[in-house]
PDB file of C-alpha atoms (C1' of nucleotides) in Angstrom:
ATOM      1  CA  MET Q   1      -0.096  -0.115   0.016  1.00 94.00           C
ATOM      2  CA  TYR Q   2       1.241   3.429  -0.824  1.00 97.00           C
ATOM      3  CA  GLU Q   3      -0.758   6.500  -0.176  1.00 98.00           C
ATOM      4  CA  ILE Q   4      -0.414  10.068  -1.921  1.00 98.00           C
ATOM      5  CA  VAL Q   5      -2.481  13.312  -1.626  1.00 97.00           C
ATOM      6  CA  LEU Q   6      -2.925  14.955  -4.897  1.00 96.00           C
ATOM      7  CA  GLN Q   7      -5.115  17.538  -6.653  1.00 94.00           C
ATOM      8  CA  ASP Q   8      -6.086  17.110 -10.265  1.00 97.00           C
ATOM      9  CA  PHE Q   9      -6.385  13.312 -10.103  1.00 97.00           C
ATOM     10  CA  ASP Q  10      -9.848  11.630 -11.010  1.00 97.00           C
ATOM     11  CA  MET Q  11      -9.313   7.888 -11.946  1.00 96.00           C
ATOM     12  CA  GLU Q  12     -12.921   7.762 -13.176  1.00 94.00           C
ATOM     13  CA  LYS Q  13     -12.311  10.688 -15.526  1.00 95.00           C
ATOM     14  CA  ILE Q  14      -8.783   9.258 -16.591  1.00 96.00           C
ATOM     15  CA  MET Q  15     -10.610   5.947 -17.268  1.00 94.00           C
ATOM     16  CA  ASP Q  16     -13.230   7.625 -19.431  1.00 92.00           C
ATOM     17  CA  SER Q  17     -11.186   9.935 -21.290  1.00 92.00           C
ATOM     18  CA  GLY Q  18     -10.512   7.614 -24.009  1.00 91.00           C
ATOM     19  CA  GLN Q  19      -6.875   7.362 -23.982  1.00 96.00           C
ATOM     20  CA  VAL Q  20      -6.460   3.906 -22.150  1.00 96.00           C
ATOM     21  CA  PHE Q  21      -8.587   0.816 -22.485  1.00 96.00           C
ATOM     22  CA  ARG Q  22      -7.285  -1.354 -19.634  1.00 96.00           C
ATOM     23  CA  ILE Q  23      -8.502   0.341 -16.493  1.00 96.00           C
ATOM     24  CA  ARG Q  24     -11.703  -1.409 -14.934  1.00 94.00           C
ATOM     25  CA  LYS Q  25     -13.896  -0.132 -12.199  1.00 93.00           C
ATOM     26  CA  MET Q  26     -14.427  -2.865  -9.593  1.00 92.00           C
ATOM     27  CA  GLU Q  27     -17.564  -3.629  -7.499  1.00 88.00           C
ATOM     28  CA  ASP Q  28     -15.904  -1.838  -4.471  1.00 91.00           C
ATOM     29  CA  ALA Q  29     -15.401   1.181  -6.570  1.00 93.00           C
ATOM     30  CA  SER Q  30     -11.574   0.683  -6.983  1.00 95.00           C
ATOM     31  CA  PHE Q  31     -10.025   0.677 -10.190  1.00 96.00           C
ATOM     32  CA  LEU Q  32      -7.879  -2.027 -11.585  1.00 95.00           C
ATOM     33  CA  THR Q  33      -5.250  -0.716 -13.901  1.00 97.00           C
ATOM     34  CA  LEU Q  34      -3.304  -2.948 -16.061  1.00 97.00           C
ATOM     35  CA  ALA Q  35      -0.223  -1.733 -17.961  1.00 97.00           C
ATOM     36  CA  GLY Q  36       2.388  -3.962 -19.774  1.00 97.00           C
ATOM     37  CA  HIS Q  37       3.228  -6.664 -17.304  1.00 97.00           C
ATOM     38  CA  ARG Q  38       1.841  -4.654 -14.256  1.00 97.00           C
ATOM     39  CA  ALA Q  39      -1.410  -4.433 -12.438  1.00 97.00           C
ATOM     40  CA  VAL Q  40      -2.358  -2.302  -9.596  1.00 97.00           C
ATOM     41  CA  ARG Q  41      -5.559  -1.473  -7.741  1.00 96.00           C
ATOM     42  CA  ILE Q  42      -6.293   2.087  -6.777  1.00 97.00           C
ATOM     43  CA  ARG Q  43      -8.702   3.622  -4.462  1.00 97.00           C
ATOM     44  CA  GLN Q  44      -9.655   7.188  -4.250  1.00 96.00           C
ATOM     45  CA  GLU Q  45     -11.359   9.218  -1.649  1.00 94.00           C
ATOM     46  CA  GLU Q  46     -11.203  12.842  -2.768  1.00 90.00           C
ATOM     47  CA  ASN Q  47      -7.660  13.812  -2.872  1.00 95.00           C
ATOM     48  CA  ARG Q  48      -6.183  10.678  -1.006  1.00 98.00           C
ATOM     49  CA  ILE Q  49      -5.319   8.045  -3.686  1.00 98.00           C
ATOM     50  CA  LEU Q  50      -4.316   4.514  -2.363  1.00 98.00           C
ATOM     51  CA  PHE Q  51      -2.143   2.312  -4.597  1.00 98.00           C
ATOM     52  CA  SER Q  52      -1.979  -1.220  -3.906  1.00 97.00           C
ATOM     53  CA  CYS Q  53       1.802  -1.466  -4.418  1.00 97.00           C
ATOM     54  CA  SER Q  54       4.880  -0.836  -2.472  1.00 97.00           C
ATOM     55  CA  ARG Q  55       6.432   2.771  -2.446  1.00 98.00           C
ATOM     56  CA  ASP Q  56       9.316   1.500  -4.705  1.00 98.00           C
ATOM     57  CA  GLU Q  57       6.965   0.393  -7.303  1.00 97.00           C
ATOM     58  CA  PHE Q  58       4.927   3.587  -7.092  1.00 98.00           C
ATOM     59  CA  LEU Q  59       7.911   5.623  -7.339  1.00 98.00           C
ATOM     60  CA  GLY Q  60       9.790   3.444 -10.202  1.00 98.00           C
ATOM     61  CA  PHE Q  61       6.562   3.250 -12.364  1.00 98.00           C
ATOM     62  CA  TRP Q  62       2.971   4.501 -11.521  1.00 98.00           C
ATOM     63  CA  GLN Q  63       4.114   8.022 -10.483  1.00 98.00           C
ATOM     64  CA  ASP Q  64       5.518   8.235 -13.954  1.00 98.00           C
ATOM     65  CA  TYR Q  65       2.610   6.488 -15.760  1.00 98.00           C
ATOM     66  CA  PHE Q  66       0.068   8.745 -14.394  1.00 98.00           C
ATOM     67  CA  ASP Q  67       2.062  11.659 -15.147  1.00 98.00           C
ATOM     68  CA  LEU Q  68       1.752  13.061 -11.531  1.00 98.00           C
ATOM     69  CA  SER Q  69       4.598  15.590 -11.680  1.00 96.00           C
ATOM     70  CA  THR Q  70       2.921  17.784 -14.188  1.00 97.00           C
ATOM     71  CA  ASP Q  71       0.853  20.761 -12.962  1.00 97.00           C
ATOM     72  CA  TYR Q  72      -2.495  20.556 -14.667  1.00 98.00           C
ATOM     73  CA  ALA Q  73      -4.071  23.355 -12.599  1.00 98.00           C
ATOM     74  CA  ALA Q  74      -1.598  25.605 -14.145  1.00 98.00           C
ATOM     75  CA  ILE Q  75      -2.549  24.264 -17.534  1.00 98.00           C
ATOM     76  CA  ARG Q  76      -6.329  24.805 -16.817  1.00 98.00           C
ATOM     77  CA  ARG Q  77      -5.566  28.412 -15.491  1.00 98.00           C
ATOM     78  CA  SER Q  78      -3.941  29.331 -18.854  1.00 98.00           C
ATOM     79  CA  VAL Q  79      -7.020  29.018 -20.698  1.00 98.00           C
ATOM     80  CA  ASP Q  80      -8.210  32.173 -22.498  1.00 98.00           C
ATOM     81  CA  PRO Q  81     -10.964  33.715 -20.027  1.00 98.00           C
ATOM     82  CA  ALA Q  82     -12.866  34.696 -23.091  1.00 97.00           C
ATOM     83  CA  ASP Q  83     -13.184  31.018 -24.412  1.00 97.00           C
ATOM     84  CA  ALA Q  84     -16.176  30.101 -22.686  1.00 97.00           C
ATOM     85  CA  TYR Q  85     -16.414  26.466 -24.293  1.00 96.00           C
ATOM     86  CA  LEU Q  86     -12.778  25.590 -23.390  1.00 97.00           C
ATOM     87  CA  ASN Q  87     -13.175  26.866 -19.909  1.00 97.00           C
ATOM     88  CA  ALA Q  88     -16.255  24.623 -19.496  1.00 96.00           C
ATOM     89  CA  ALA Q  89     -14.193  21.835 -20.906  1.00 96.00           C
ATOM     90  CA  VAL Q  90     -11.236  22.249 -18.464  1.00 97.00           C
ATOM     91  CA  SER Q  91     -13.540  22.808 -15.600  1.00 97.00           C
ATOM     92  CA  HIS Q  92     -15.617  19.603 -16.160  1.00 95.00           C
ATOM     93  CA  GLY Q  93     -12.449  17.470 -16.901  1.00 95.00           C
ATOM     94  CA  ARG Q  94     -10.590  18.617 -13.709  1.00 97.00           C
ATOM     95  CA  GLY Q  95      -8.699  15.521 -12.908  1.00 97.00           C
ATOM     96  CA  ILE Q  96      -7.745  14.160 -16.309  1.00 97.00           C
ATOM     97  CA  ARG Q  97      -4.093  13.451 -16.927  1.00 97.00           C
ATOM     98  CA  ILE Q  98      -2.275  12.517 -19.905  1.00 97.00           C
ATOM     99  CA  LEU Q  99      -0.906   8.947 -19.225  1.00 97.00           C
ATOM    100  CA  ARG Q 100       2.587   7.715 -20.317  1.00 98.00           C
ATOM    101  CA  GLN Q 101       1.665   4.247 -21.595  1.00 97.00           C
ATOM    102  CA  GLU Q 102       4.162   1.699 -22.836  1.00 97.00           C
ATOM    103  CA  LEU Q 103       4.776   2.268 -26.670  1.00 98.00           C
ATOM    104  CA  TRP Q 104       4.100  -1.119 -28.195  1.00 98.00           C
ATOM    105  CA  GLU Q 105       0.959  -1.582 -26.095  1.00 97.00           C
ATOM    106  CA  THR Q 106      -0.227   1.922 -27.243  1.00 97.00           C
ATOM    107  CA  ILE Q 107       0.433   1.297 -30.799  1.00 97.00           C
ATOM    108  CA  LEU Q 108      -1.605  -1.712 -30.877  1.00 97.00           C
ATOM    109  CA  SER Q 109      -4.502  -0.159 -28.814  1.00 97.00           C
ATOM    110  CA  PHE Q 110      -4.941   2.579 -31.334  1.00 97.00           C
ATOM    111  CA  LEU Q 111      -4.570   0.383 -34.410  1.00 97.00           C
ATOM    112  CA  ILE Q 112      -7.515  -1.359 -32.826  1.00 97.00           C
ATOM    113  CA  SER Q 113      -9.404   1.641 -31.883  1.00 96.00           C
ATOM    114  CA  GLN Q 114      -9.844   2.914 -35.509  1.00 95.00           C
ATOM    115  CA  ASN Q 115     -13.669   2.959 -36.705  1.00 94.00           C
ATOM    116  CA  ASN Q 116     -14.592   0.952 -33.520  1.00 92.00           C
ATOM    117  CA  ASN Q 117     -16.357   1.465 -30.275  1.00 90.00           C
ATOM    118  CA  ILE Q 118     -14.952   1.572 -26.970  1.00 91.00           C
ATOM    119  CA  SER Q 119     -16.338  -1.625 -25.351  1.00 90.00           C
ATOM    120  CA  ARG Q 120     -15.271  -3.549 -28.304  1.00 92.00           C
ATOM    121  CA  ILE Q 121     -11.632  -2.277 -28.261  1.00 95.00           C
ATOM    122  CA  GLN Q 122     -11.534  -3.188 -24.551  1.00 95.00           C
ATOM    123  CA  ASN Q 123     -12.934  -6.818 -25.402  1.00 94.00           C
ATOM    124  CA  SER Q 124     -10.418  -7.408 -28.289  1.00 96.00           C
ATOM    125  CA  LEU Q 125      -7.503  -6.025 -26.074  1.00 96.00           C
ATOM    126  CA  GLU Q 126      -8.559  -8.285 -23.181  1.00 95.00           C
ATOM    127  CA  ALA Q 127      -8.846 -11.207 -25.593  1.00 96.00           C
ATOM    128  CA  LEU Q 128      -5.478 -10.679 -26.984  1.00 96.00           C
ATOM    129  CA  CYS Q 129      -3.935 -10.477 -23.577  1.00 97.00           C
ATOM    130  CA  ALA Q 130      -5.657 -13.520 -22.238  1.00 95.00           C
ATOM    131  CA  ARG Q 131      -4.610 -15.502 -25.345  1.00 96.00           C
ATOM    132  CA  TYR Q 132      -1.001 -14.445 -25.530  1.00 97.00           C
ATOM    133  CA  GLY Q 133      -0.120 -12.478 -22.442  1.00 97.00           C
ATOM    134  CA  ASP Q 134       1.538 -14.089 -19.327  1.00 97.00           C
ATOM    135  CA  LYS Q 135      -0.557 -14.663 -16.310  1.00 96.00           C
ATOM    136  CA  LEU Q 136       0.045 -11.996 -13.663  1.00 95.00           C
ATOM    137  CA  ASP Q 137       0.485 -12.857  -9.915  1.00 90.00           C
ATOM    138  CA  PRO Q 138      -2.375 -11.219  -8.124  1.00 87.00           C
ATOM    139  CA  GLU Q 139      -0.411 -11.066  -5.002  1.00 86.00           C
ATOM    140  CA  GLY Q 140      -0.959  -7.784  -3.031  1.00 87.00           C
ATOM    141  CA  ILE Q 141      -3.547  -6.622  -5.609  1.00 90.00           C
ATOM    142  CA  PHE Q 142      -6.578  -8.230  -4.304  1.00 86.00           C
ATOM    143  CA  PRO Q 143      -7.326  -9.188  -0.660  1.00 79.00           C
ATOM    144  CA  PRO Q 144      -6.385 -12.846   0.193  1.00 75.00           C
ATOM    145  CA  SER Q 145      -9.997 -13.554   0.679  1.00 76.00           C
ATOM    146  CA  CYS Q 146     -11.021 -13.140  -2.808  1.00 76.00           C
ATOM    147  CA  THR Q 147     -10.175 -14.877  -5.759  1.00 71.00           C
ATOM    148  CA  PRO Q 148     -10.220 -12.754  -8.830  1.00 73.00           C
ATOM    149  CA  ALA Q 149     -10.429 -13.572 -12.406  1.00 84.00           C
ATOM    150  CA  PRO Q 150      -6.952 -14.176 -13.668  1.00 91.00           C
ATOM    151  CA  LEU Q 151      -4.876 -11.088 -14.782  1.00 94.00           C
ATOM    152  CA  TYR Q 152      -2.856 -10.890 -17.926  1.00 96.00           C
ATOM    153  CA  ALA Q 153       0.150  -9.073 -19.007  1.00 97.00           C
ATOM    154  CA  PHE Q 154       0.165  -7.258 -22.418  1.00 97.00           C
ATOM    155  CA  PRO Q 155       1.486  -9.836 -25.123  1.00 97.00           C
ATOM    156  CA  THR Q 156       5.078  -9.350 -26.449  1.00 97.00           C
ATOM    157  CA  PRO Q 157       5.607  -8.836 -29.982  1.00 97.00           C
ATOM    158  CA  GLU Q 158       7.316 -12.046 -30.149  1.00 97.00           C
ATOM    159  CA  ALA Q 159       4.228 -13.958 -28.786  1.00 97.00           C
ATOM    160  CA  LEU Q 160       2.245 -12.609 -31.557  1.00 97.00           C
ATOM    161  CA  CYS Q 161       4.649 -13.356 -34.132  1.00 96.00           C
ATOM    162  CA  SER Q 162       5.005 -17.011 -33.083  1.00 95.00           C
ATOM    163  CA  ALA Q 163       1.327 -17.241 -33.137  1.00 94.00           C
ATOM    164  CA  GLY Q 164       1.138 -16.552 -36.808  1.00 93.00           C
ATOM    165  CA  PRO Q 165      -1.594 -14.443 -38.564  1.00 93.00           C
ATOM    166  CA  GLU Q 166      -4.251 -16.885 -38.162  1.00 94.00           C
ATOM    167  CA  GLY Q 167      -3.711 -16.650 -34.227  1.00 95.00           C
ATOM    168  CA  LEU Q 168      -5.305 -13.330 -34.383  1.00 96.00           C
ATOM    169  CA  GLN Q 169      -8.833 -14.679 -35.472  1.00 95.00           C
ATOM    170  CA  GLY Q 170     -11.746 -14.753 -33.047  1.00 93.00           C
ATOM    171  CA  LEU Q 171     -10.454 -11.626 -31.232  1.00 95.00           C
ATOM    172  CA  GLY Q 172     -13.082  -9.381 -32.734  1.00 94.00           C
ATOM    173  CA  LEU Q 173     -10.387  -7.369 -34.555  1.00 96.00           C
ATOM    174  CA  GLY Q 174     -12.152  -7.580 -37.739  1.00 94.00           C
ATOM    175  CA  TYR Q 175     -10.221  -6.029 -40.703  1.00 96.00           C
ATOM    176  CA  ARG Q 176      -7.590  -4.746 -38.338  1.00 96.00           C
ATOM    177  CA  ASP Q 177      -5.958  -8.093 -37.927  1.00 96.00           C
ATOM    178  CA  LYS Q 178      -3.615  -7.568 -40.718  1.00 96.00           C
ATOM    179  CA  TYR Q 179      -2.700  -4.199 -39.156  1.00 97.00           C
ATOM    180  CA  ILE Q 180      -1.847  -5.994 -35.871  1.00 97.00           C
ATOM    181  CA  TRP Q 181       0.038  -8.799 -37.635  1.00 96.00           C
ATOM    182  CA  LYS Q 182       2.321  -6.501 -39.608  1.00 96.00           C
ATOM    183  CA  MET Q 183       3.022  -4.444 -36.595  1.00 97.00           C
ATOM    184  CA  ALA Q 184       3.912  -7.443 -34.421  1.00 97.00           C
ATOM    185  CA  GLN Q 185       6.489  -8.382 -37.093  1.00 97.00           C
ATOM    186  CA  ARG Q 186       7.666  -4.769 -37.018  1.00 97.00           C
ATOM    187  CA  CYS Q 187       8.343  -4.720 -33.524  1.00 97.00           C
ATOM    188  CA  CYS Q 188      10.051  -8.327 -33.139  1.00 96.00           C
ATOM    189  CA  GLY Q 189      13.703  -9.077 -32.701  1.00 96.00           C
ATOM    190  CA  PRO Q 190      16.494  -6.707 -32.460  1.00 97.00           C
ATOM    191  CA  SER Q 191      15.252  -4.401 -35.412  1.00 96.00           C
ATOM    192  CA  GLY Q 192      12.074  -4.266 -33.838  1.00 97.00           C
ATOM    193  CA  LYS Q 193      13.578  -2.957 -30.596  1.00 97.00           C
ATOM    194  CA  GLU Q 194      15.731  -0.435 -32.352  1.00 97.00           C
ATOM    195  CA  TRP Q 195      12.780   0.996 -34.208  1.00 97.00           C
ATOM    196  CA  LEU Q 196      10.747   1.401 -30.984  1.00 97.00           C
ATOM    197  CA  GLY Q 197      13.844   2.812 -29.402  1.00 97.00           C
ATOM    198  CA  THR Q 198      14.188   5.460 -32.069  1.00 97.00           C
ATOM    199  CA  LEU Q 199      10.458   6.204 -31.836  1.00 97.00           C
ATOM    200  CA  SER Q 200      10.860   6.802 -28.185  1.00 97.00           C
ATOM    201  CA  SER Q 201      13.767   9.081 -28.171  1.00 97.00           C
ATOM    202  CA  CYS Q 202      12.967  11.218 -31.357  1.00 97.00           C
ATOM    203  CA  GLY Q 203      10.899  14.187 -31.388  1.00 96.00           C
ATOM    204  CA  TYR Q 204       7.241  14.706 -32.448  1.00 96.00           C
ATOM    205  CA  GLU Q 205       7.745  15.426 -35.921  1.00 95.00           C
ATOM    206  CA  GLN Q 206      10.093  12.560 -36.646  1.00 96.00           C
ATOM    207  CA  ALA Q 207       7.871  10.207 -34.649  1.00 97.00           C
ATOM    208  CA  MET Q 208       5.026  11.051 -36.906  1.00 95.00           C
ATOM    209  CA  ASP Q 209       7.025  10.540 -39.802  1.00 94.00           C
ATOM    210  CA  LEU Q 210       8.109   7.156 -38.742  1.00 96.00           C
ATOM    211  CA  LEU Q 211       4.622   6.228 -37.667  1.00 96.00           C
ATOM    212  CA  LEU Q 212       2.655   7.159 -40.811  1.00 95.00           C
ATOM    213  CA  ARG Q 213       4.798   4.861 -42.893  1.00 94.00           C
ATOM    214  CA  GLU Q 214       3.311   1.833 -41.160  1.00 95.00           C
ATOM    215  CA  TYR Q 215       0.489  -0.120 -42.467  1.00 95.00           C
ATOM    216  CA  GLY Q 216      -2.739   0.798 -40.700  1.00 96.00           C
ATOM    217  CA  ILE Q 217      -1.444   3.874 -39.115  1.00 96.00           C
ATOM    218  CA  GLY Q 218      -2.807   7.323 -40.403  1.00 95.00           C
ATOM    219  CA  ARG Q 219      -2.761  10.631 -38.926  1.00 94.00           C
ATOM    220  CA  LYS Q 220      -5.240  10.377 -36.114  1.00 96.00           C
ATOM    221  CA  VAL Q 221      -3.814   6.971 -34.858  1.00 96.00           C
ATOM    222  CA  ALA Q 222      -0.207   8.318 -34.941  1.00 96.00           C
ATOM    223  CA  ASP Q 223      -1.274  11.449 -33.022  1.00 96.00           C
ATOM    224  CA  CYS Q 224      -2.893   9.356 -30.457  1.00 96.00           C
ATOM    225  CA  ILE Q 225       0.368   7.067 -30.126  1.00 97.00           C
ATOM    226  CA  CYS Q 226       2.418  10.513 -29.795  1.00 97.00           C
ATOM    227  CA  LEU Q 227       0.189  11.883 -27.100  1.00 97.00           C
ATOM    228  CA  PHE Q 228      -0.755   8.965 -25.033  1.00 97.00           C
ATOM    229  CA  SER Q 229       2.597   7.064 -25.106  1.00 98.00           C
ATOM    230  CA  LEU Q 230       5.392   9.307 -26.263  1.00 97.00           C
ATOM    231  CA  HIS Q 231       3.901  12.190 -24.187  1.00 98.00           C
ATOM    232  CA  HIS Q 232       4.408  14.793 -27.320  1.00 97.00           C
ATOM    233  CA  VAL Q 233       1.741  16.915 -25.654  1.00 97.00           C
ATOM    234  CA  ASP Q 234       1.581  19.338 -28.877  1.00 94.00           C
ATOM    235  CA  ALA Q 235       0.086  16.327 -30.704  1.00 96.00           C
ATOM    236  CA  PHE Q 236      -3.547  17.012 -31.430  1.00 96.00           C
ATOM    237  CA  PRO Q 237      -5.434  14.077 -32.462  1.00 95.00           C
ATOM    238  CA  VAL Q 238      -8.385  14.993 -34.631  1.00 94.00           C
ATOM    239  CA  ASP Q 239     -11.184  12.443 -34.526  1.00 92.00           C
ATOM    240  CA  THR Q 240     -14.953  12.700 -35.279  1.00 90.00           C
ATOM    241  CA  HIS Q 241     -15.828  14.345 -31.892  1.00 90.00           C
ATOM    242  CA  ILE Q 242     -12.998  16.833 -32.154  1.00 93.00           C
ATOM    243  CA  ARG Q 243     -13.721  17.503 -35.774  1.00 90.00           C
ATOM    244  CA  GLN Q 244     -17.162  18.397 -34.682  1.00 89.00           C
ATOM    245  CA  ILE Q 245     -16.065  20.586 -31.836  1.00 92.00           C
ATOM    246  CA  LEU Q 246     -13.494  22.593 -34.074  1.00 92.00           C
ATOM    247  CA  ASP Q 247     -16.327  22.958 -36.696  1.00 89.00           C
ATOM    248  CA  GLY Q 248     -19.146  23.856 -34.148  1.00 89.00           C
ATOM    249  CA  HIS Q 249     -17.154  26.058 -31.757  1.00 93.00           C
ATOM    250  CA  TYR Q 250     -13.895  27.188 -33.427  1.00 93.00           C
ATOM    251  CA  PRO Q 251     -15.008  28.206 -37.026  1.00 89.00           C
ATOM    252  CA  GLU Q 252     -12.084  30.619 -37.205  1.00 89.00           C
ATOM    253  CA  GLY Q 253      -9.740  27.812 -36.057  1.00 90.00           C
ATOM    254  CA  PHE Q 254      -8.522  26.499 -32.901  1.00 94.00           C
ATOM    255  CA  PRO Q 255      -6.148  28.934 -31.133  1.00 96.00           C
ATOM    256  CA  PHE Q 256      -3.142  26.518 -31.360  1.00 95.00           C
ATOM    257  CA  SER Q 257      -0.651  29.347 -31.282  1.00 95.00           C
ATOM    258  CA  ARG Q 258      -1.860  30.380 -27.804  1.00 97.00           C
ATOM    259  CA  TYR Q 259      -1.544  26.885 -26.567  1.00 97.00           C
ATOM    260  CA  ARG Q 260       1.690  26.028 -28.360  1.00 95.00           C
ATOM    261  CA  GLY Q 261       3.486  23.004 -26.613  1.00 95.00           C
ATOM    262  CA  TYR Q 262       0.587  21.648 -24.836  1.00 97.00           C
ATOM    263  CA  ALA Q 263      -2.543  21.709 -27.030  1.00 97.00           C
ATOM    264  CA  GLY Q 264      -2.996  17.988 -26.959  1.00 96.00           C
ATOM    265  CA  ILE Q 265      -3.710  18.163 -23.121  1.00 97.00           C
ATOM    266  CA  LEU Q 266      -6.590  20.599 -24.085  1.00 97.00           C
ATOM    267  CA  GLN Q 267      -7.681  18.210 -26.723  1.00 96.00           C
ATOM    268  CA  GLN Q 268      -8.284  15.651 -24.008  1.00 95.00           C
ATOM    269  CA  TYR Q 269     -10.520  17.838 -21.943  1.00 96.00           C
ATOM    270  CA  LEU Q 270     -12.391  18.771 -25.313  1.00 95.00           C
ATOM    271  CA  PHE Q 271     -12.810  15.259 -26.124  1.00 94.00           C
ATOM    272  CA  TYR Q 272     -13.910  14.111 -22.513  1.00 94.00           C
ATOM    273  CA  TYR Q 273     -16.457  17.128 -22.283  1.00 94.00           C
ATOM    274  CA  LYS Q 274     -18.147  16.235 -25.509  1.00 91.00           C
ATOM    275  CA  ARG Q 275     -18.530  12.594 -24.669  1.00 87.00           C
ATOM    276  CA  ALA Q 276     -19.749  13.558 -21.175  1.00 85.00           C
ATOM    277  CA  ALA Q 277     -22.294  16.040 -22.620  1.00 82.00           C
ATOM    278  CA  GLN Q 278     -23.357  13.183 -25.015  1.00 79.00           C
ATOM    279  CA  GLY Q 279     -24.091  10.908 -22.009  1.00 71.00           C
ATOM    280  CA  ARG Q 280     -21.579   8.401 -23.048  1.00 64.00           C
ATOM    281  CA  VAL Q 281     -19.752   8.761 -19.618  1.00 63.00           C
TER     282      VAL Q 281
ATOM    283  C1'  DC B   1     -33.918  -4.815 -37.886  1.00 97.42           C
ATOM    284  C1'  DT B   2     -30.282  -0.603 -39.253  1.00 97.42           C
ATOM    285  C1'  DA B   3     -26.729   2.555 -37.884  1.00 97.42           C
ATOM    286  C1'  DC B   4     -22.864   3.502 -36.213  1.00 97.42           C
ATOM    287  C1'  DA B   5     -18.064   3.055 -34.087  1.00 97.42           C
ATOM    288  C1'  DG B   6     -12.140   7.837 -31.311  1.00 97.42           C
ATOM    289  C1'  DG B   7     -10.028   5.615 -39.637  1.00 97.42           C
ATOM    290  C1'  DC B   8      -7.270   3.900 -43.173  1.00 97.42           C
ATOM    291  C1'  DT B   9      -6.421   1.802 -47.562  1.00 97.42           C
ATOM    292  C1'  DG B  10      -6.471   1.742 -52.193  1.00 97.42           C
ATOM    293  C1'  DG B  11      -8.853   3.244 -56.361  1.00 97.42           C
ATOM    294  C1'  DT B  12     -10.924   6.858 -59.126  1.00 97.42           C
ATOM    295  C1'  DG B  13     -11.810  11.524 -61.094  1.00 97.42           C
TER     296       DG B  13
ATOM    297  C1'  DC N   1      -4.267  16.724 -55.256  1.00 97.42           C
ATOM    298  C1'  DA N   2      -9.445  15.663 -53.477  1.00 97.42           C
ATOM    299  C1'  DC N   3     -12.742  12.401 -52.895  1.00 97.42           C
ATOM    300  C1'  DC N   4     -14.940   8.310 -51.148  1.00 97.42           C
ATOM    301  C1'  DA N   5     -16.402   3.182 -51.264  1.00 97.42           C
ATOM    302  C1'  DG N   6     -15.292  -0.657 -48.441  1.00 97.42           C
ATOM    303  C1'  DC N   7     -14.018  -2.740 -44.783  1.00 97.42           C
ATOM    304  C1'  DC N   8     -15.079  -6.443 -39.820  1.00 97.42           C
ATOM    305  C1'  DT N   9     -18.362  -6.883 -36.176  1.00 97.42           C
ATOM    306  C1'  DG N  10     -20.094  -5.807 -31.350  1.00 97.42           C
ATOM    307  C1'  DT N  11     -23.262  -2.526 -29.443  1.00 97.42           C
ATOM    308  C1'  DA N  12     -26.965   0.620 -29.151  1.00 97.42           C
TER     309       DA N  12
END
DNA sequence: CTACAGGCTGGTG
DNA sequence: CACCAGCCTGTA
């Protein structure tokens, strides 16, 4: 157990902000968060947040994963007072953070996300993990009395490669299966690790350039990978919802220049606000 | 039952 | 260049 006290952190909103697909709300209102080969259960009471892990694991992984050292209040305060819509969005979305998710996992997640709905994305990812991911040790995550369903790590590229293309059938991937297969091969072995390493260390422009060459990755998916994994917070993914917001509320264009360097964080508030307004959350 | 999902590819004009 | 049909299939 490790406890922190923190403003601008809301697990419910983070879960529903569309950037992550492996957080589940449990019956006791705690949040089971799976990332790579790790799992943690998080309980939140106002500004008190309890992690079901050791101090070392919190400091060594989850603190960075949840981007806890960024001052989101300052970002919200920077919004143009004259922009009523954006002010409403950041106010409504207080507590959202841009996670720093593992690259390979994020690439696959957003390949699957295209032209797809959230619950189906979650189901596909869970099925993929159950079939090819290692079983995780639930020790310390759940109370000893309860026997939860098994937890699975995110599969490695190598696990998918050795499964072969037919090993991706029956996961609800639809036509995206061939994108996943190609990407697994891309990320396998030393050359794959080198490619992932280059992506991780280069800037936004070069990352986009590299990603857009890949089969099944267009601008929207590439921007999501840049924002939600590589933390290029100037990336501003434009999906159908954001498109409608831009057309409806910013006919003169969104003031990117005012928010240079972190517009992607505002995108996330806008996205959450619109989905909430539509009752999807 | 139909329409739609956090788009992309590949072909056409 | 711009445009857009077609794509898999679970959910609403």
